[in-house]
Coordinates of C-alpha atoms in Angstrom, one line a residue:
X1 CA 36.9 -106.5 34.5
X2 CA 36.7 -108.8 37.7
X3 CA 33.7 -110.4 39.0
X4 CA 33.2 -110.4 42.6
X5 CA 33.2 -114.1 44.5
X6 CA 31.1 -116.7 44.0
X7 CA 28.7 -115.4 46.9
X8 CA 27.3 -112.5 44.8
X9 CA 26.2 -114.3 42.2
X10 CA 22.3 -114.6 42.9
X11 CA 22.0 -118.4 42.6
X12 CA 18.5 -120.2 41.2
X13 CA 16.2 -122.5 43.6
X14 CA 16.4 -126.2 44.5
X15 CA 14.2 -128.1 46.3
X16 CA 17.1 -130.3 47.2
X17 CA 21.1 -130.9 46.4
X18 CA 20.8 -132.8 43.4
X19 CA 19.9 -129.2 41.4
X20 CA 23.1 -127.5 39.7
X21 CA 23.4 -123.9 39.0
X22 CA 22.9 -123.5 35.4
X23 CA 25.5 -123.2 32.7
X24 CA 25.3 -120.2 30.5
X25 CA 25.7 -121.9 27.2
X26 CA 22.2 -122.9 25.2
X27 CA 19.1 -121.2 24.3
X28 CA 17.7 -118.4 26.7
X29 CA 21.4 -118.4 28.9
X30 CA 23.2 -115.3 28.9
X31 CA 24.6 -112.8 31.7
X32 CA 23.3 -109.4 33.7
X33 CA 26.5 -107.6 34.5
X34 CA 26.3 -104.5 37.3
X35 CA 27.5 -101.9 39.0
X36 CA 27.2 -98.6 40.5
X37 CA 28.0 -95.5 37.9
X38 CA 28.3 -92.4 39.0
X39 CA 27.5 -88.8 36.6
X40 CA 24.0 -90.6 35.4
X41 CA 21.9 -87.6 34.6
X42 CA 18.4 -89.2 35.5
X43 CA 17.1 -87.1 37.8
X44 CA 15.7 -89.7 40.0
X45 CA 13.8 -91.3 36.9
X46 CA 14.2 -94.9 36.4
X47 CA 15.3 -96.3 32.4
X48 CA 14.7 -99.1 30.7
X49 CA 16.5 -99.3 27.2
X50 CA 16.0 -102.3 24.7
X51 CA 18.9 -102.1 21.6
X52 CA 17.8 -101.5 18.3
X53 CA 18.1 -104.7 16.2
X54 CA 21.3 -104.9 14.3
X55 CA 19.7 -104.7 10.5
X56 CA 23.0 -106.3 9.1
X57 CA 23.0 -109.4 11.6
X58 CA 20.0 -111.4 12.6
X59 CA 22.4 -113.6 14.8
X60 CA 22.7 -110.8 16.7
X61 CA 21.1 -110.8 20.4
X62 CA 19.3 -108.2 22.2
X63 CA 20.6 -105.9 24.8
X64 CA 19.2 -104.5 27.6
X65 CA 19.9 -101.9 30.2
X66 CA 18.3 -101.0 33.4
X67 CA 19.3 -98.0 35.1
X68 CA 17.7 -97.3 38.5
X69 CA 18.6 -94.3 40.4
X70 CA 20.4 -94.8 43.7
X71 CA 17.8 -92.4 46.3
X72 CA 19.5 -89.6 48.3
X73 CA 23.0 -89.5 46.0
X74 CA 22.9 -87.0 43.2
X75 CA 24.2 -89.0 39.9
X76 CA 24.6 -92.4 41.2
X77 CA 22.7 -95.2 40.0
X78 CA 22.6 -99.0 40.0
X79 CA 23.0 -99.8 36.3
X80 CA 22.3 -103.5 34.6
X81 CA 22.9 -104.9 31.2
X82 CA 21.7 -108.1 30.1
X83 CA 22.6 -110.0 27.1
X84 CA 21.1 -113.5 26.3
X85 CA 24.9 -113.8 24.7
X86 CA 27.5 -116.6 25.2
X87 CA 29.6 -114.3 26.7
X88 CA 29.6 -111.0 28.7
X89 CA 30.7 -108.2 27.8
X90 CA 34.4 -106.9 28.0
X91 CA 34.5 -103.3 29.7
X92 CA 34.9 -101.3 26.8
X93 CA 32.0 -102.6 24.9
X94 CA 29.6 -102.2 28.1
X95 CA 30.7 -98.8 28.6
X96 CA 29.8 -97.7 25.0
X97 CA 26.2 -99.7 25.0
X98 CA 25.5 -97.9 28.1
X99 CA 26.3 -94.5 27.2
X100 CA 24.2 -94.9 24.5
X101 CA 21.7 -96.0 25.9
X102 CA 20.5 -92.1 26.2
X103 CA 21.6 -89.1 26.2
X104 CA 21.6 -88.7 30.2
X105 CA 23.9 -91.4 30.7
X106 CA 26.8 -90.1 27.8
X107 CA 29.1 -89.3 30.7
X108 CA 28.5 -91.7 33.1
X109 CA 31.0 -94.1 34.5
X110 CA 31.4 -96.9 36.6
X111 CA 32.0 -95.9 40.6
X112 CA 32.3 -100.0 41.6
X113 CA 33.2 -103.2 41.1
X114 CA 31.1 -105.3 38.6
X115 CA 29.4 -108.2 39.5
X116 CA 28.8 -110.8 36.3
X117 CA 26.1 -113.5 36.7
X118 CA 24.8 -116.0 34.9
X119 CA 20.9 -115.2 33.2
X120 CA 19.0 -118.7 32.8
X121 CA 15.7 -118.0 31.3
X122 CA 15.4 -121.2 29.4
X123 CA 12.1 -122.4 30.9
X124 CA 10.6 -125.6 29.8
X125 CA 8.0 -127.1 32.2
X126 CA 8.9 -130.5 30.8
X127 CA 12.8 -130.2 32.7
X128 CA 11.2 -128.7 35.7
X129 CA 10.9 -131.7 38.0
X130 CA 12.0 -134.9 38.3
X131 CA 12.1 -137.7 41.2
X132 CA 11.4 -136.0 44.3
X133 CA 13.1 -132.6 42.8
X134 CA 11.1 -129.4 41.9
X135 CA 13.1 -126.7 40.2
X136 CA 12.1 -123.6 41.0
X137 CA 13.0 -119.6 40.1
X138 CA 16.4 -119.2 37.8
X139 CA 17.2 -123.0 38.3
X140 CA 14.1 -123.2 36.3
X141 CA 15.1 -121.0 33.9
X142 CA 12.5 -117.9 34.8
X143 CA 14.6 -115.2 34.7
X144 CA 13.1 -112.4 33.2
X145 CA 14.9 -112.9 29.3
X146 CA 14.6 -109.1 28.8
X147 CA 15.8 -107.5 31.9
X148 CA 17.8 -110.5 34.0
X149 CA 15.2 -109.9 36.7
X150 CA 13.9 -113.0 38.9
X151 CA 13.2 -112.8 41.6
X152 CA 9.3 -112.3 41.2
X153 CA 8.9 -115.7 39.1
X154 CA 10.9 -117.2 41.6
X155 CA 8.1 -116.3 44.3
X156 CA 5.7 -117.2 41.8
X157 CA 7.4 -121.0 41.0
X158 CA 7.1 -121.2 44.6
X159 CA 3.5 -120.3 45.6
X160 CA 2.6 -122.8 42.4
X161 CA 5.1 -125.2 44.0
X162 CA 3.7 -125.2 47.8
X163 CA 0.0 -125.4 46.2
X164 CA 0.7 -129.0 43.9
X165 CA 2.5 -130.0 47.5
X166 CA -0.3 -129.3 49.3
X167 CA -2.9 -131.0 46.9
X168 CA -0.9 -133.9 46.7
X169 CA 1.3 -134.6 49.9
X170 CA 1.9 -138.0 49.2
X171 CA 2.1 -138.4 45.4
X172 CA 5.5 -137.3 43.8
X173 CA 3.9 -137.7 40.5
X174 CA 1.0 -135.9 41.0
X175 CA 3.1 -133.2 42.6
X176 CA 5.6 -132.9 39.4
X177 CA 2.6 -133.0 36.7
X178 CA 0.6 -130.5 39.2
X179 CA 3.5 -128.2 39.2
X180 CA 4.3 -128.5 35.5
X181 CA 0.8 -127.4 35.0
X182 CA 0.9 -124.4 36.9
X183 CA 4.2 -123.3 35.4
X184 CA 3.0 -124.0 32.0
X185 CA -0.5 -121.5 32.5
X186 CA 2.1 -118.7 34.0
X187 CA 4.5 -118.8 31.8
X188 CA 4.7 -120.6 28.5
X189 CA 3.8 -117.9 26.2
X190 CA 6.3 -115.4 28.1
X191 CA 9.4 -117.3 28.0
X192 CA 8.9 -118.9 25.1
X193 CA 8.8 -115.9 23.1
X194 CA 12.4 -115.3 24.8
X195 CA 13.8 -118.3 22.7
X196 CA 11.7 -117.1 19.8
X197 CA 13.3 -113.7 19.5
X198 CA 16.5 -115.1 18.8
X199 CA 16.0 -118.6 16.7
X200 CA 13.1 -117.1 14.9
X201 CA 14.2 -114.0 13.5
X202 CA 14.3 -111.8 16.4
X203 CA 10.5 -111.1 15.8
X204 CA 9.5 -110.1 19.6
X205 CA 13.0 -107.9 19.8
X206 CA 12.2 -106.1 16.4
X207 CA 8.7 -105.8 17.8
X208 CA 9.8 -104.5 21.0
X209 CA 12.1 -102.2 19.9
X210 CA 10.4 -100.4 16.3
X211 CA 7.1 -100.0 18.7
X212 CA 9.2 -98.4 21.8
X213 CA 7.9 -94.9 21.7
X214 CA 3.6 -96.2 20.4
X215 CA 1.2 -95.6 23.0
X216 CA -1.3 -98.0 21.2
X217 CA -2.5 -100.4 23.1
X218 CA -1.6 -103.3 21.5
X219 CA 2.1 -102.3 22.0
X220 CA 2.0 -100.5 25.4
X221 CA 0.6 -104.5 26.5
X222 CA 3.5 -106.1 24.2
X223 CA 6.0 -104.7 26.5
X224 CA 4.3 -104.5 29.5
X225 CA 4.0 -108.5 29.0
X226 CA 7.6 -108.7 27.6
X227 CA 9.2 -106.6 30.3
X228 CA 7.1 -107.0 33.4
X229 CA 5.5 -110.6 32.7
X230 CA 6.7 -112.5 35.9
X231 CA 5.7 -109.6 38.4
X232 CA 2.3 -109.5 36.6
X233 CA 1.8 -113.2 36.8
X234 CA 3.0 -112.8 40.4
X235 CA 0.5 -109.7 41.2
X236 CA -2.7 -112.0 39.1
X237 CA -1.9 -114.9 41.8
X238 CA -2.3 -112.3 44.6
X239 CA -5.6 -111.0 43.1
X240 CA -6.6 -114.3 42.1
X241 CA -6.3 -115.3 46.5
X242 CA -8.0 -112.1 47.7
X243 CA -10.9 -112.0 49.8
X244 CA -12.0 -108.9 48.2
X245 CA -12.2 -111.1 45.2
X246 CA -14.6 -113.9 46.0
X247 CA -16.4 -114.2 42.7
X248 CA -13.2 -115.1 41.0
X249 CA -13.3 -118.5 42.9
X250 CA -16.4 -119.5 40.7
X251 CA -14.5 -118.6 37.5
X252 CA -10.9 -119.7 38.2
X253 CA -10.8 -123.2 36.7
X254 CA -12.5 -121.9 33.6
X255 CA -10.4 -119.2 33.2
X256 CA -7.0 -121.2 33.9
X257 CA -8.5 -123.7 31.2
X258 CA -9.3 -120.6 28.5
X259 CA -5.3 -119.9 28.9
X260 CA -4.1 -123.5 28.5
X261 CA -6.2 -123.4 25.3
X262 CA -4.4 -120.3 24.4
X263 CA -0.8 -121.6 25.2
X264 CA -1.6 -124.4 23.4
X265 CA -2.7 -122.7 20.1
X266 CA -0.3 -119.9 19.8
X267 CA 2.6 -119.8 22.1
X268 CA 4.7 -122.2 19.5
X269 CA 4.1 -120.2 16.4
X270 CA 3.4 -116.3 18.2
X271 CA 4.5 -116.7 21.9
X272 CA 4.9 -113.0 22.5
X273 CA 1.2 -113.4 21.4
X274 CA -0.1 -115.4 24.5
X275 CA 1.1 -113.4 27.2
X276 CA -1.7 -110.9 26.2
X277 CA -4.3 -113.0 27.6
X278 CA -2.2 -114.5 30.5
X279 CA -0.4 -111.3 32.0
X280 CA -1.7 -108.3 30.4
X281 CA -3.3 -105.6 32.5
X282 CA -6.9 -106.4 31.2
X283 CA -8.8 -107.7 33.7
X284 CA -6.4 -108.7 36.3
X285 CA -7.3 -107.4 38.8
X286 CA -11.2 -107.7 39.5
X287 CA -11.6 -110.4 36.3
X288 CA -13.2 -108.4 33.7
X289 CA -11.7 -110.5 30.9
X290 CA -14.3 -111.6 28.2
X291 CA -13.6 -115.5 29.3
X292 CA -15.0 -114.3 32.9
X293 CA -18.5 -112.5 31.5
X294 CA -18.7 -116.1 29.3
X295 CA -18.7 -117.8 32.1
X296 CA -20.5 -115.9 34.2
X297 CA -23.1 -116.1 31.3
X298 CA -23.0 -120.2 31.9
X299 CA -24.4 -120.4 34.9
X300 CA -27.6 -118.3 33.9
X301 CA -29.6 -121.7 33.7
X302 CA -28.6 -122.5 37.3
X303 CA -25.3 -124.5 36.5
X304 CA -21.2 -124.3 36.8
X305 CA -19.9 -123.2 33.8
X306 CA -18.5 -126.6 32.0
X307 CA -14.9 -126.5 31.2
X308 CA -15.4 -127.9 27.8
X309 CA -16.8 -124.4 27.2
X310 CA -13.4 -122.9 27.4
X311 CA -12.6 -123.1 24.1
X312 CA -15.2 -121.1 23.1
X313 CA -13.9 -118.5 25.5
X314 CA -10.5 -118.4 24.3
X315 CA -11.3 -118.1 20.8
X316 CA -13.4 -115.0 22.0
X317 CA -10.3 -113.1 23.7
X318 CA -8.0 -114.3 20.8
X319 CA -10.6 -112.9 18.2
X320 CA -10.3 -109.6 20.8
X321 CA -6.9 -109.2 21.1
X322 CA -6.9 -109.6 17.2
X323 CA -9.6 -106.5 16.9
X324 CA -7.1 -104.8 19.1
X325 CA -4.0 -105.5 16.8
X326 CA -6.4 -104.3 13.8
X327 CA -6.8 -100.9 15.3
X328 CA -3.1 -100.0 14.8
X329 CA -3.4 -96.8 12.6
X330 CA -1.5 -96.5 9.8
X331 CA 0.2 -93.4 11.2
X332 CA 1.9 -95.8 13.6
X333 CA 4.0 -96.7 10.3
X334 CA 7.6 -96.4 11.7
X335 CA 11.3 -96.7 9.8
X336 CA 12.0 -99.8 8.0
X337 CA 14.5 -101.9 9.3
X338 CA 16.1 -104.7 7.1
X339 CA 13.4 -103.5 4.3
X340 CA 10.4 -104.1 7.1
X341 CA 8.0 -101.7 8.7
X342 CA 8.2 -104.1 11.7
X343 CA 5.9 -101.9 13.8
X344 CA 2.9 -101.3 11.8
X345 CA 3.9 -105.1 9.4
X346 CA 3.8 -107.0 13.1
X347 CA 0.1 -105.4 13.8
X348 CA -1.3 -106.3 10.8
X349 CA 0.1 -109.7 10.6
X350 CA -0.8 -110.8 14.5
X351 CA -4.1 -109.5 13.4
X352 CA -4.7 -111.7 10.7
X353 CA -3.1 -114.7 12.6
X354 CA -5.1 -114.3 15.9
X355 CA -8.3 -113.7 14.1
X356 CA -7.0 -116.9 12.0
X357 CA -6.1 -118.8 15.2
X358 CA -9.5 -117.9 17.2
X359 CA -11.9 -119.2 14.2
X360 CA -9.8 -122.2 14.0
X361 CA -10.5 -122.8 17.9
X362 CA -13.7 -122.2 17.6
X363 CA -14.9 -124.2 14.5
X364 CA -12.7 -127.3 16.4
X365 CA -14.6 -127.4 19.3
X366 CA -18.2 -125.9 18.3
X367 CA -19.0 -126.3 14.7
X368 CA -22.4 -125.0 15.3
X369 CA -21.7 -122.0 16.3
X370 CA -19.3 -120.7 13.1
X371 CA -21.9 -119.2 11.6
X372 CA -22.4 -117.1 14.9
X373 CA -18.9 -116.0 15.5
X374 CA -18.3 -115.5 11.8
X375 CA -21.0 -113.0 11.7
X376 CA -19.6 -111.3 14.9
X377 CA -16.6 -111.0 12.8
X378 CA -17.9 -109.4 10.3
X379 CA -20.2 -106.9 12.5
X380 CA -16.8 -106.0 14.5
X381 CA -14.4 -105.4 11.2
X382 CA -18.1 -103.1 9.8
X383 CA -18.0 -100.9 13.1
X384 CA -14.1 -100.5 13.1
X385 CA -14.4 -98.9 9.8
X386 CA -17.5 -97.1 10.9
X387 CA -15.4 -95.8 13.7
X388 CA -18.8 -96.8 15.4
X389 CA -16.6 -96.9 18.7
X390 CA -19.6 -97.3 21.4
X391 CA -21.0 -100.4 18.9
X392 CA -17.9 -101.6 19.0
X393 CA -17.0 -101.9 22.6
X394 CA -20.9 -102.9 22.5
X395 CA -20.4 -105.9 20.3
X396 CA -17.3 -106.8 22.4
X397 CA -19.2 -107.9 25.5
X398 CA -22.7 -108.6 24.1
X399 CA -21.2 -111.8 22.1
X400 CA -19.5 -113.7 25.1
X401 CA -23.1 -113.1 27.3
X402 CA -25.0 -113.9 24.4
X403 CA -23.0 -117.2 23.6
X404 CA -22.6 -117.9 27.2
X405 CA -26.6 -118.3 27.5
X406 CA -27.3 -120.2 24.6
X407 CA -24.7 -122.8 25.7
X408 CA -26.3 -123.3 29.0
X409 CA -29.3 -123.9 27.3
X410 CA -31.0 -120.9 29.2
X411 CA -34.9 -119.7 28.4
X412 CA -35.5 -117.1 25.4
X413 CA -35.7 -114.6 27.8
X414 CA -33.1 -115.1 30.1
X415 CA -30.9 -115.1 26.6
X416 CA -32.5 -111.7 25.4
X417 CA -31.4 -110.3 29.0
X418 CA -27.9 -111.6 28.8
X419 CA -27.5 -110.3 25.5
X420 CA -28.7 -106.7 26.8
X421 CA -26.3 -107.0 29.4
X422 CA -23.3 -107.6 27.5
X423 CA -24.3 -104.2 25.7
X424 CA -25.1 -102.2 28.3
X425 CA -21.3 -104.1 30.0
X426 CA -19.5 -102.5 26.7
X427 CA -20.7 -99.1 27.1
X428 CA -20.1 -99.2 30.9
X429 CA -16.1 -100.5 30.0
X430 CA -15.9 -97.1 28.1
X431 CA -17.3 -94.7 30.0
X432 CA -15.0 -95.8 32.9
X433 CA -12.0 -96.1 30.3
X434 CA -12.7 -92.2 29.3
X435 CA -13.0 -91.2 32.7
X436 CA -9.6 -93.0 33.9
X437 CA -8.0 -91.2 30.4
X438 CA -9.0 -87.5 31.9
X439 CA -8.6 -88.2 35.9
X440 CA -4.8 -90.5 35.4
X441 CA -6.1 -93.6 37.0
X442 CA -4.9 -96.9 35.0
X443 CA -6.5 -97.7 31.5
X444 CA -7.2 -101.1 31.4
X445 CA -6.8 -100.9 28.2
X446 CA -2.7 -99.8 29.4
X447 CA -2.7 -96.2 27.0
X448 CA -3.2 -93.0 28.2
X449 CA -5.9 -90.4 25.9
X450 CA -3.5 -89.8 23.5
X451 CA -3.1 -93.3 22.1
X452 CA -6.6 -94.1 22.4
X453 CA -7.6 -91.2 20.3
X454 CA -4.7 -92.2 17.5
X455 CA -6.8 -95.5 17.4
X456 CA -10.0 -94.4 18.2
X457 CA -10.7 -96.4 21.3
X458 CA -12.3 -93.8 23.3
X459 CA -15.7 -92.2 23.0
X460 CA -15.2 -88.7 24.3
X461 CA -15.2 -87.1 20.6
X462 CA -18.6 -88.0 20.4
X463 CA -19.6 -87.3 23.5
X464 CA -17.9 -83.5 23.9
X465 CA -17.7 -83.0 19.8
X466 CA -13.9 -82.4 20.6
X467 CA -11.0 -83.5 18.4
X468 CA -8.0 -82.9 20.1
X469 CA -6.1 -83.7 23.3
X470 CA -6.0 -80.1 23.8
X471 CA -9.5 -79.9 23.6
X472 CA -11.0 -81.8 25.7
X473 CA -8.2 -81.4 28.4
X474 CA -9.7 -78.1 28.7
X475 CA -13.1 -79.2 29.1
X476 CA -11.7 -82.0 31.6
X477 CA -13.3 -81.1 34.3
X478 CA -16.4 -81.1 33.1
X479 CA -16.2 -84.1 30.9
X480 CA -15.2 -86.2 34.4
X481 CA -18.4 -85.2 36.0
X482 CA -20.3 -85.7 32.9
X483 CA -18.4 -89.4 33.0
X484 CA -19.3 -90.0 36.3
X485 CA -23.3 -89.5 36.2
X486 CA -23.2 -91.6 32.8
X487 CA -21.3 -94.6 34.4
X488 CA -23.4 -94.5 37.5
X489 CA -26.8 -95.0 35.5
X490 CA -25.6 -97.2 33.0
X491 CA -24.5 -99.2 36.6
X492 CA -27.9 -99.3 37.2
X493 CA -29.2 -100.3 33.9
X494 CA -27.4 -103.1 34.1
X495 CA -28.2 -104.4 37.2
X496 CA -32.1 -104.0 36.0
X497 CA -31.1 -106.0 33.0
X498 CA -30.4 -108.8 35.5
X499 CA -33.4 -108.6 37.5
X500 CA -34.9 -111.1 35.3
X501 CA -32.5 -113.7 35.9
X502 CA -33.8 -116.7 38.2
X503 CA -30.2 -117.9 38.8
X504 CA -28.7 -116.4 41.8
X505 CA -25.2 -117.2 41.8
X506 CA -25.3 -115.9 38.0
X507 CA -26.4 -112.7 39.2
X508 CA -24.0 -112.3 41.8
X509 CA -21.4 -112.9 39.5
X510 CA -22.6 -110.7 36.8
X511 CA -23.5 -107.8 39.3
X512 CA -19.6 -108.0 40.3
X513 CA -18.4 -107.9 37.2
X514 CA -20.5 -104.9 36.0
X515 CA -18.9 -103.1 39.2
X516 CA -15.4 -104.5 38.6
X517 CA -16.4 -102.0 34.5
X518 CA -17.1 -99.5 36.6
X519 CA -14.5 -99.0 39.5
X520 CA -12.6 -96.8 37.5
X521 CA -15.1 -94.5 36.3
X522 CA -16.9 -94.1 40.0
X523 CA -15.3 -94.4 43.3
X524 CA -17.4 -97.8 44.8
X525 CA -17.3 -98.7 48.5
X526 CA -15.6 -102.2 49.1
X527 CA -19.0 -103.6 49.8
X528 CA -20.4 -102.7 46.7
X529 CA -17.7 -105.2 44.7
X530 CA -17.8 -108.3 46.6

């Protein structure tokens, strides 16, 4: 195998000469080799394929390959592999991983020459900048660890880049530590958990890989994070800028501060862990993530909500995404690999660690209120095993409002209305969440009906007093326009439940976010969510 010239080799960012292109040697280096093949039998479908863990050899290093069909050519496709390994692969071996990779690609072979580059996705914000230099993109080390991709981070590094420039023009200093910052909110959790899957026995790989075919939530969001991170974290910037956003310019700095709480708590001992709460689909978009109604909750006395709040807000979504884990069934129980379950074993144990992690947040920054969040513990693990689903998704959102008033000190009443809203906010997320299960539109809880029956995350069995996918596909129809009607007037019962609410920017805020629940259950005009 011969690699082409130096001038294909994509080559990482620098803001001037002193940068060097990266050697492959050290933690989170590797390669991407690729070429065309030719007799791919994909059909125009695109594959991604993550090896199975070697059970006889935890030194070993995972594998991926990307196959993308090449449009208009019957059997050709660009194909990728990537290999965090100290060196690439000779021809033989990266024939054979290929043609395994599936069954369509067991005749395939390669139509051009290959081109062998250099993966750097050893990111540490700390070796980032220095002097007047800012490294940005793969000179950073933010290429994707599990596909070689980088060119969204890259775009990413540089938005965050331009913006600490911009705020601080004539302070080097300010510039570097501004731009560290921003690095470390996007992307600490994500590539960290790179380095992680190979010095800390391959947990995000086995993870990854037992969990490949699980359309539980909890997993569909662990590879969604592991595989698309940087072009998620490239799409939240975009929302984040939007002027059909506005109400997200209120909430940003509290929200950037409940994810540098995260990072901080979990990223060294569960990184795979954090990039839940930083680039997950949740709430992306329109900012329907629990730290958002907290702080939307803040301002119902008439203030901004404090940043030294934010901790209460991320033990909240860490407590959440822990409820989530919890909800793996036990059918999800997979094949043991090196005398592990490491599907179901990984749910159970991120469980207990995140509701571990969020308590011990919590009781650090507001001792006072562990009582409160203990019982909200309880009430949450008592309506899981009720499979009291609406409660559930009830006590999800009526605990952030609720907490969010009594910290800003707000009136009896105003707390009372909060706490109604957060209710009437939990059965509004699932009504739209069952209607985007029967009509295709994205879950935002990333499964389709299938997984969220397995783990009982819908309500449509109560509602129709069907069982089965079967079943109530073929009462979709009428289910959707059943959906509809209930998420309009619960819409409206939440915006009542605001009326009483002196503060007007906290009603704003609030009305937006009830709309952001309900965009995909109703089609809303774009005036209606600003």
């Amino acid at each position: 195998m011969t690699p082409h010239a130096p001038d294909d080799v994509i080559p990482g960012v620098v803001l001037d000469a002193s940068g060097a292109q990266a050697d492959s040697a050290g933690p989170g280096r590797g390669w991407a080799i690729t070429a065309n093949w030719g007799k791919c039998a994909v059909d125009g479908e695109a594959l991604t394929y993550l090896t199975q863990p070697d059970a006889g050899n935890p030194r070993a290093v995972p594998v991926v390959v990307r196959v993308v069909p090449i449009s208009g050519v019957t059997g050709l496709a660009t194909v990728t592999v990537t290999t965090l390994s100290s060196r690439p692969f000779d021809q033989d071996r990266l024939s054979a991983v290929i043609r395994a990779a599936d069954p369509r690609m067991a005749r395939a072979v390669a139509v051009s020459p290959f081109t062998i580059y250099p993966v750097n996705a050893g990111f540490s914000p700390e070796s980032t900048a220095s002097g007047n230099t800012l490294l940005l993109g793969e000179a950073a080390g933010l290429t994707n660890p599990f596909t070689g991709d980088g060119i969204s981070n890259a775009i990413r590094s540089a938005e965050i880049a331009a913006q600490a420039v911009k705020e601080h023009p004539d302070d080097p200093t300010r510039i570097a530590d501004s731009y560290r910052a921003g690095l470390r909110s996007a992307f600490v959790g994500y590539f960290q958990s790179s380095r992680h899957a190979i010095r800390h026995y391959h947990l995000s790989w086995r993870v990854l890989s037992s969990s490949a075919t699980s359309d539980h939530p909890f997993f569909r969001q662990s590879h969604r994070a592991a595989l698309l991170g940087g072009s998620i974290a490239h799409e939240s910037l975009r929302a984040a800028r939007s002027a059909t956003d506005p109400v997200r310019l209120h909430l940003a700095p509290f929200t950037l501060a409940c994810n540098e709480v995260v990072v901080r708590r979990i990223s060294a001992e569960w990184p795979l862990l954090a990039t839940h709460t930083l680039s997950g689909r949740a709430g992306v978009h329109r900012g329907i993530r629990p730290s958002a109604l907290l702080a939307g909750a803040l301002m119902s006395a008439g203030a901004d909500p404090e940043l030294r709040h934010a901790s209460v807000a991320a033990a909240i979504e860490l407590a959440l995404l822990g409820a989530l884990a919890h909800s793996v069934p036990a059918s999800e129980a997979g094949s043991p690999g090196r005398g592990v379950d490491w599907r179901y074993a990984s749910s159970v144990i991120a469980a207990d660690y995140l509701l571990a992690a969020a308590t011990d947040v919590l009781t650090a920054a507001r001792p006072d209120l562990a009582g409160a969040f203990a019982a909200w513990l309880v009430s949450l693990v008592t309506l899981r095993a009720e499979h009291a689903v609406e409660s559930l998704f009830e006590s999800f959102f009526e605990f952030p409002a609720r907490i969010g008033a009594h910290l800003a000190d707000a009136d009896d009443a105003t707390v009372s209305a909060m706490r109604e809203f957060g209710r009437a906010c939990g059965r509004l997320f699932l009504l739209a969440e069952d209607r985007a299960f029967l009509t295709g539109r994205g879950s935002r809880l990333d499964t389709n009906l299938a997984g969220a029956l397995a783990a009982g995350l819908t309500g449509l069995p109560v509602r129709s007093g069907l069982r089965t996918e079967q079943e109530i596909h073929y009462r979709r129809h009428t289910l959707i326009d059943e959906l509809e009607t209930a998420v309009t007037r619960q819409l409206r019962a939440a915006d009542e439940m605001l009326a009483g609410v002196s503060a007007a920017r906290c009603q704003r805020v609030l009305e937006y976010f009830a709309r952001a629940l309900a965009e995909p259950g109703i089609a809303l005009d774009e005036e209606e969510i600003r």
